[in-house]
Amino acid sequence: MEAKQPSSSHLNAPVFYGSAVIILALVIYSVAFQSHAQTLFGDTQAWIIANVSWLYILAVALILLMVVLLAFSRYGDIKLGPDHSEPDYSALTWFAMLFSAGMGIGLLPRSLLELHPRGRLVRWQPIEADLAAAPTLLVRRRDAPVHGALERLLELLQATA
């Protein structure tokens, strides 16, 4: 008789199948009743923003506080990787990369593309493929002062359009 080998991957069946049923039900509902789903999800989002947006701000503040406390505690010195490995980048370079990623992913799109109470204050213009290495959208506030470099870029975009 052979002993059973423990499986290297474990499927938590209640969590997986429960999540799959909920997701599938939401997808079917959204496809079958598009206008009702759009209204329901829009109203739900508006209620969340109006009533519990403070919870999001509190969660972000607590997570930031926890990260800072961990960084300055004894756990901040734990080395990730083998003992003999050296970091590829300096701490300042890592900070700059993380800051840039945070600005690019979180702050800039949300601050520029969201609706403003006084109406839409942003405009965007696709940047042509010969000027951008990846699909790029130039987003800026309508009432923001235009820097000389941005003014030149806008001239280039208008010339290619």
PDB file of C-alpha atoms in Angstrom:
ATOM      1  CA  MET A   1       0.000   0.000   0.000  1.00  0.00           C
ATOM      2  CA  GLU A   2       1.385   3.373  -1.016  1.00  0.00           C
ATOM      3  CA  ALA A   3       1.260   6.382   1.238  1.00  0.00           C
ATOM      4  CA  LYS A   4      -0.592   9.383  -0.157  1.00  0.00           C
ATOM      5  CA  GLN A   5       1.662  12.193  -1.249  1.00  0.00           C
ATOM      6  CA  PRO A   6       0.525  15.587   0.002  1.00  0.00           C
ATOM      7  CA  SER A   7      -0.564  17.817  -2.837  1.00  0.00           C
ATOM      8  CA  SER A   8       1.637  20.823  -3.540  1.00  0.00           C
ATOM      9  CA  SER A   9      -1.366  22.980  -4.439  1.00  0.00           C
ATOM     10  CA  HIS A  10      -4.445  23.204  -2.328  1.00  0.00           C
ATOM     11  CA  LEU A  11      -7.817  24.395  -3.518  1.00  0.00           C
ATOM     12  CA  ASN A  12      -9.969  25.875  -0.819  1.00  0.00           C
ATOM     13  CA  ALA A  13     -13.213  24.594  -2.294  1.00  0.00           C
ATOM     14  CA  PRO A  14     -15.714  26.743  -0.347  1.00  0.00           C
ATOM     15  CA  VAL A  15     -13.830  29.940  -1.146  1.00  0.00           C
ATOM     16  CA  PHE A  16     -13.156  29.082  -4.798  1.00  0.00           C
ATOM     17  CA  TYR A  17     -16.603  27.758  -5.689  1.00  0.00           C
ATOM     18  CA  GLY A  18     -18.406  30.406  -3.646  1.00  0.00           C
ATOM     19  CA  SER A  19     -16.456  33.156  -5.397  1.00  0.00           C
ATOM     20  CA  ALA A  20     -16.970  31.540  -8.795  1.00  0.00           C
ATOM     21  CA  VAL A  21     -20.763  31.360  -8.260  1.00  0.00           C
ATOM     22  CA  ILE A  22     -20.964  35.008  -7.147  1.00  0.00           C
ATOM     23  CA  ILE A  23     -18.828  36.231 -10.061  1.00  0.00           C
ATOM     24  CA  LEU A  24     -20.736  34.137 -12.588  1.00  0.00           C
ATOM     25  CA  ALA A  25     -24.079  35.382 -11.218  1.00  0.00           C
ATOM     26  CA  LEU A  26     -22.933  39.021 -11.472  1.00  0.00           C
ATOM     27  CA  VAL A  27     -21.674  38.519 -15.031  1.00  0.00           C
ATOM     28  CA  ILE A  28     -24.904  36.832 -16.142  1.00  0.00           C
ATOM     29  CA  TYR A  29     -27.003  39.542 -14.465  1.00  0.00           C
ATOM     30  CA  SER A  30     -24.911  42.313 -16.040  1.00  0.00           C
ATOM     31  CA  VAL A  31     -25.172  40.823 -19.516  1.00  0.00           C
ATOM     32  CA  ALA A  32     -28.858  39.897 -19.316  1.00  0.00           C
ATOM     33  CA  PHE A  33     -30.098  43.135 -17.736  1.00  0.00           C
ATOM     34  CA  GLN A  34     -27.585  45.737 -18.886  1.00  0.00           C
ATOM     35  CA  SER A  35     -29.550  48.929 -18.256  1.00  0.00           C
ATOM     36  CA  HIS A  36     -30.836  47.774 -14.850  1.00  0.00           C
ATOM     37  CA  ALA A  37     -27.346  46.609 -13.848  1.00  0.00           C
ATOM     38  CA  GLN A  38     -25.846  49.923 -14.941  1.00  0.00           C
ATOM     39  CA  THR A  39     -28.384  51.843 -12.861  1.00  0.00           C
ATOM     40  CA  LEU A  40     -27.967  49.547  -9.853  1.00  0.00           C
ATOM     41  CA  PHE A  41     -24.159  49.621  -9.924  1.00  0.00           C
ATOM     42  CA  GLY A  42     -24.127  53.397 -10.493  1.00  0.00           C
ATOM     43  CA  ASP A  43     -26.483  54.006  -7.567  1.00  0.00           C
ATOM     44  CA  THR A  44     -24.455  51.647  -5.379  1.00  0.00           C
ATOM     45  CA  GLN A  45     -21.222  53.422  -6.257  1.00  0.00           C
ATOM     46  CA  ALA A  46     -22.789  56.833  -5.563  1.00  0.00           C
ATOM     47  CA  TRP A  47     -24.045  55.615  -2.172  1.00  0.00           C
ATOM     48  CA  ILE A  48     -20.624  54.215  -1.270  1.00  0.00           C
ATOM     49  CA  ILE A  49     -18.911  57.464  -2.259  1.00  0.00           C
ATOM     50  CA  ALA A  50     -21.415  59.567  -0.324  1.00  0.00           C
ATOM     51  CA  ASN A  51     -21.589  57.441   2.832  1.00  0.00           C
ATOM     52  CA  VAL A  52     -18.473  55.343   3.364  1.00  0.00           C
ATOM     53  CA  SER A  53     -15.661  57.035   1.481  1.00  0.00           C
ATOM     54  CA  TRP A  54     -14.240  57.923   4.905  1.00  0.00           C
ATOM     55  CA  LEU A  55     -13.577  54.208   5.432  1.00  0.00           C
ATOM     56  CA  TYR A  56     -11.355  54.104   2.352  1.00  0.00           C
ATOM     57  CA  ILE A  57      -9.384  57.122   3.560  1.00  0.00           C
ATOM     58  CA  LEU A  58      -9.049  55.595   7.040  1.00  0.00           C
ATOM     59  CA  ALA A  59      -7.880  52.259   5.598  1.00  0.00           C
ATOM     60  CA  VAL A  60      -5.236  53.962   3.438  1.00  0.00           C
ATOM     61  CA  ALA A  61      -4.016  56.011   6.416  1.00  0.00           C
ATOM     62  CA  LEU A  62      -3.799  52.928   8.659  1.00  0.00           C
ATOM     63  CA  ILE A  63      -1.972  50.895   6.019  1.00  0.00           C
ATOM     64  CA  LEU A  64       0.488  53.742   5.486  1.00  0.00           C
ATOM     65  CA  LEU A  65       1.040  54.023   9.236  1.00  0.00           C
ATOM     66  CA  MET A  66       1.592  50.251   9.504  1.00  0.00           C
ATOM     67  CA  VAL A  67       4.118  50.275   6.647  1.00  0.00           C
ATOM     68  CA  VAL A  68       6.061  53.146   8.202  1.00  0.00           C
ATOM     69  CA  LEU A  69       6.055  51.472  11.632  1.00  0.00           C
ATOM     70  CA  LEU A  70       7.222  48.178  10.135  1.00  0.00           C
ATOM     71  CA  ALA A  71       9.944  49.936   8.150  1.00  0.00           C
ATOM     72  CA  PHE A  72      11.395  51.563  11.271  1.00  0.00           C
ATOM     73  CA  SER A  73      10.972  48.540  13.538  1.00  0.00           C
ATOM     74  CA  ARG A  74      13.291  45.529  13.743  1.00  0.00           C
ATOM     75  CA  TYR A  75      11.279  43.912  10.931  1.00  0.00           C
ATOM     76  CA  GLY A  76      12.434  46.598   8.530  1.00  0.00           C
ATOM     77  CA  ASP A  77      15.891  44.993   8.442  1.00  0.00           C
ATOM     78  CA  ILE A  78      14.714  41.598   7.183  1.00  0.00           C
ATOM     79  CA  LYS A  79      16.578  40.744   3.998  1.00  0.00           C
ATOM     80  CA  LEU A  80      14.457  39.539   1.114  1.00  0.00           C
ATOM     81  CA  GLY A  81      16.450  36.934  -0.780  1.00  0.00           C
ATOM     82  CA  PRO A  82      19.576  34.915  -0.066  1.00  0.00           C
ATOM     83  CA  ASP A  83      22.024  36.172   2.553  1.00  0.00           C
ATOM     84  CA  HIS A  84      24.793  36.709  -0.017  1.00  0.00           C
ATOM     85  CA  SER A  85      22.693  38.724  -2.501  1.00  0.00           C
ATOM     86  CA  GLU A  86      23.192  42.419  -3.087  1.00  0.00           C
ATOM     87  CA  PRO A  87      20.439  44.816  -4.196  1.00  0.00           C
ATOM     88  CA  ASP A  88      20.355  45.748  -7.877  1.00  0.00           C
ATOM     89  CA  TYR A  89      19.370  49.336  -7.092  1.00  0.00           C
ATOM     90  CA  SER A  90      20.082  51.772  -4.288  1.00  0.00           C
ATOM     91  CA  ALA A  91      17.407  52.695  -1.767  1.00  0.00           C
ATOM     92  CA  LEU A  92      17.021  56.127  -3.354  1.00  0.00           C
ATOM     93  CA  THR A  93      16.484  54.569  -6.790  1.00  0.00           C
ATOM     94  CA  TRP A  94      13.872  52.180  -5.383  1.00  0.00           C
ATOM     95  CA  PHE A  95      12.089  55.066  -3.698  1.00  0.00           C
ATOM     96  CA  ALA A  96      12.086  57.043  -6.948  1.00  0.00           C
ATOM     97  CA  MET A  97      10.680  54.069  -8.876  1.00  0.00           C
ATOM     98  CA  LEU A  98       7.962  53.424  -6.287  1.00  0.00           C
ATOM     99  CA  PHE A  99       7.054  57.109  -6.175  1.00  0.00           C
ATOM    100  CA  SER A 100       6.850  57.289  -9.970  1.00  0.00           C
ATOM    101  CA  ALA A 101       4.708  54.158 -10.143  1.00  0.00           C
ATOM    102  CA  GLY A 102       2.361  55.515  -7.483  1.00  0.00           C
ATOM    103  CA  MET A 103       2.041  58.844  -9.238  1.00  0.00           C
ATOM    104  CA  GLY A 104       1.463  57.229 -12.605  1.00  0.00           C
ATOM    105  CA  ILE A 105      -0.981  54.556 -11.503  1.00  0.00           C
ATOM    106  CA  GLY A 106      -2.961  56.197  -8.753  1.00  0.00           C
ATOM    107  CA  LEU A 107      -2.771  59.921  -8.441  1.00  0.00           C
ATOM    108  CA  LEU A 108      -2.533  61.299 -11.949  1.00  0.00           C
ATOM    109  CA  PRO A 109      -5.355  59.436 -13.712  1.00  0.00           C
ATOM    110  CA  ARG A 110      -7.766  59.771 -10.803  1.00  0.00           C
ATOM    111  CA  SER A 111      -7.044  63.426 -10.197  1.00  0.00           C
ATOM    112  CA  LEU A 112      -7.320  64.337 -13.853  1.00  0.00           C
ATOM    113  CA  LEU A 113     -10.036  62.103 -15.262  1.00  0.00           C
ATOM    114  CA  GLU A 114     -12.680  62.279 -12.549  1.00  0.00           C
ATOM    115  CA  LEU A 115     -15.627  64.586 -12.927  1.00  0.00           C
ATOM    116  CA  HIS A 116     -15.303  67.898 -11.194  1.00  0.00           C
ATOM    117  CA  PRO A 117     -18.335  69.484  -9.497  1.00  0.00           C
ATOM    118  CA  ARG A 118     -18.172  72.432 -11.933  1.00  0.00           C
ATOM    119  CA  GLY A 119     -18.209  70.144 -14.967  1.00  0.00           C
ATOM    120  CA  ARG A 120     -15.582  68.388 -17.006  1.00  0.00           C
ATOM    121  CA  LEU A 121     -12.348  70.291 -16.559  1.00  0.00           C
ATOM    122  CA  VAL A 122     -10.080  67.954 -18.460  1.00  0.00           C
ATOM    123  CA  ARG A 123      -9.408  67.293 -22.072  1.00  0.00           C
ATOM    124  CA  TRP A 124      -7.395  64.562 -23.678  1.00  0.00           C
ATOM    125  CA  GLN A 125      -5.823  63.928 -26.995  1.00  0.00           C
ATOM    126  CA  PRO A 126      -4.430  60.635 -28.317  1.00  0.00           C
ATOM    127  CA  ILE A 127      -0.734  60.776 -29.126  1.00  0.00           C
ATOM    128  CA  GLU A 128       0.096  59.309 -32.526  1.00  0.00           C
ATOM    129  CA  ALA A 129       2.070  56.051 -32.760  1.00  0.00           C
ATOM    130  CA  ASP A 130       5.113  57.695 -34.334  1.00  0.00           C
ATOM    131  CA  LEU A 131       5.483  59.983 -31.282  1.00  0.00           C
ATOM    132  CA  ALA A 132       4.792  57.418 -28.538  1.00  0.00           C
ATOM    133  CA  ALA A 133       6.311  53.992 -27.926  1.00  0.00           C
ATOM    134  CA  ALA A 134       3.050  52.734 -26.379  1.00  0.00           C
ATOM    135  CA  PRO A 135      -0.582  53.797 -26.744  1.00  0.00           C
ATOM    136  CA  THR A 136      -0.576  57.119 -24.927  1.00  0.00           C
ATOM    137  CA  LEU A 137      -3.211  59.642 -24.008  1.00  0.00           C
ATOM    138  CA  LEU A 138      -2.249  63.186 -23.097  1.00  0.00           C
ATOM    139  CA  VAL A 139      -4.481  64.337 -20.257  1.00  0.00           C
ATOM    140  CA  ARG A 140      -4.423  67.824 -18.816  1.00  0.00           C
ATOM    141  CA  ARG A 141      -6.668  70.282 -17.071  1.00  0.00           C
ATOM    142  CA  ARG A 142      -8.354  72.766 -19.348  1.00  0.00           C
ATOM    143  CA  ASP A 143      -7.526  75.708 -17.066  1.00  0.00           C
ATOM    144  CA  ALA A 144      -3.960  74.647 -16.184  1.00  0.00           C
ATOM    145  CA  PRO A 145      -1.106  76.894 -17.271  1.00  0.00           C
ATOM    146  CA  VAL A 146       0.787  75.427 -20.206  1.00  0.00           C
ATOM    147  CA  HIS A 147       4.543  74.943 -19.788  1.00  0.00           C
ATOM    148  CA  GLY A 148       6.771  75.614 -22.796  1.00  0.00           C
ATOM    149  CA  ALA A 149       7.587  71.919 -23.283  1.00  0.00           C
ATOM    150  CA  LEU A 150       3.915  70.980 -23.146  1.00  0.00           C
ATOM    151  CA  GLU A 151       3.099  73.774 -25.571  1.00  0.00           C
ATOM    152  CA  ARG A 152       5.659  72.381 -28.038  1.00  0.00           C
ATOM    153  CA  LEU A 153       4.232  68.854 -27.621  1.00  0.00           C
ATOM    154  CA  LEU A 154       0.744  70.148 -28.312  1.00  0.00           C
ATOM    155  CA  GLU A 155       2.032  71.858 -31.454  1.00  0.00           C
ATOM    156  CA  LEU A 156       3.597  68.574 -32.596  1.00  0.00           C
ATOM    157  CA  LEU A 157       0.350  66.728 -31.939  1.00  0.00           C
ATOM    158  CA  GLN A 158      -1.691  69.249 -33.851  1.00  0.00           C
ATOM    159  CA  ALA A 159       0.776  69.102 -36.757  1.00  0.00           C
ATOM    160  CA  THR A 160       0.458  65.303 -36.969  1.00  0.00           C
ATOM    161  CA  ALA A 161      -3.333  65.307 -36.703  1.00  0.00           C
TER     162      ALA A 161
END
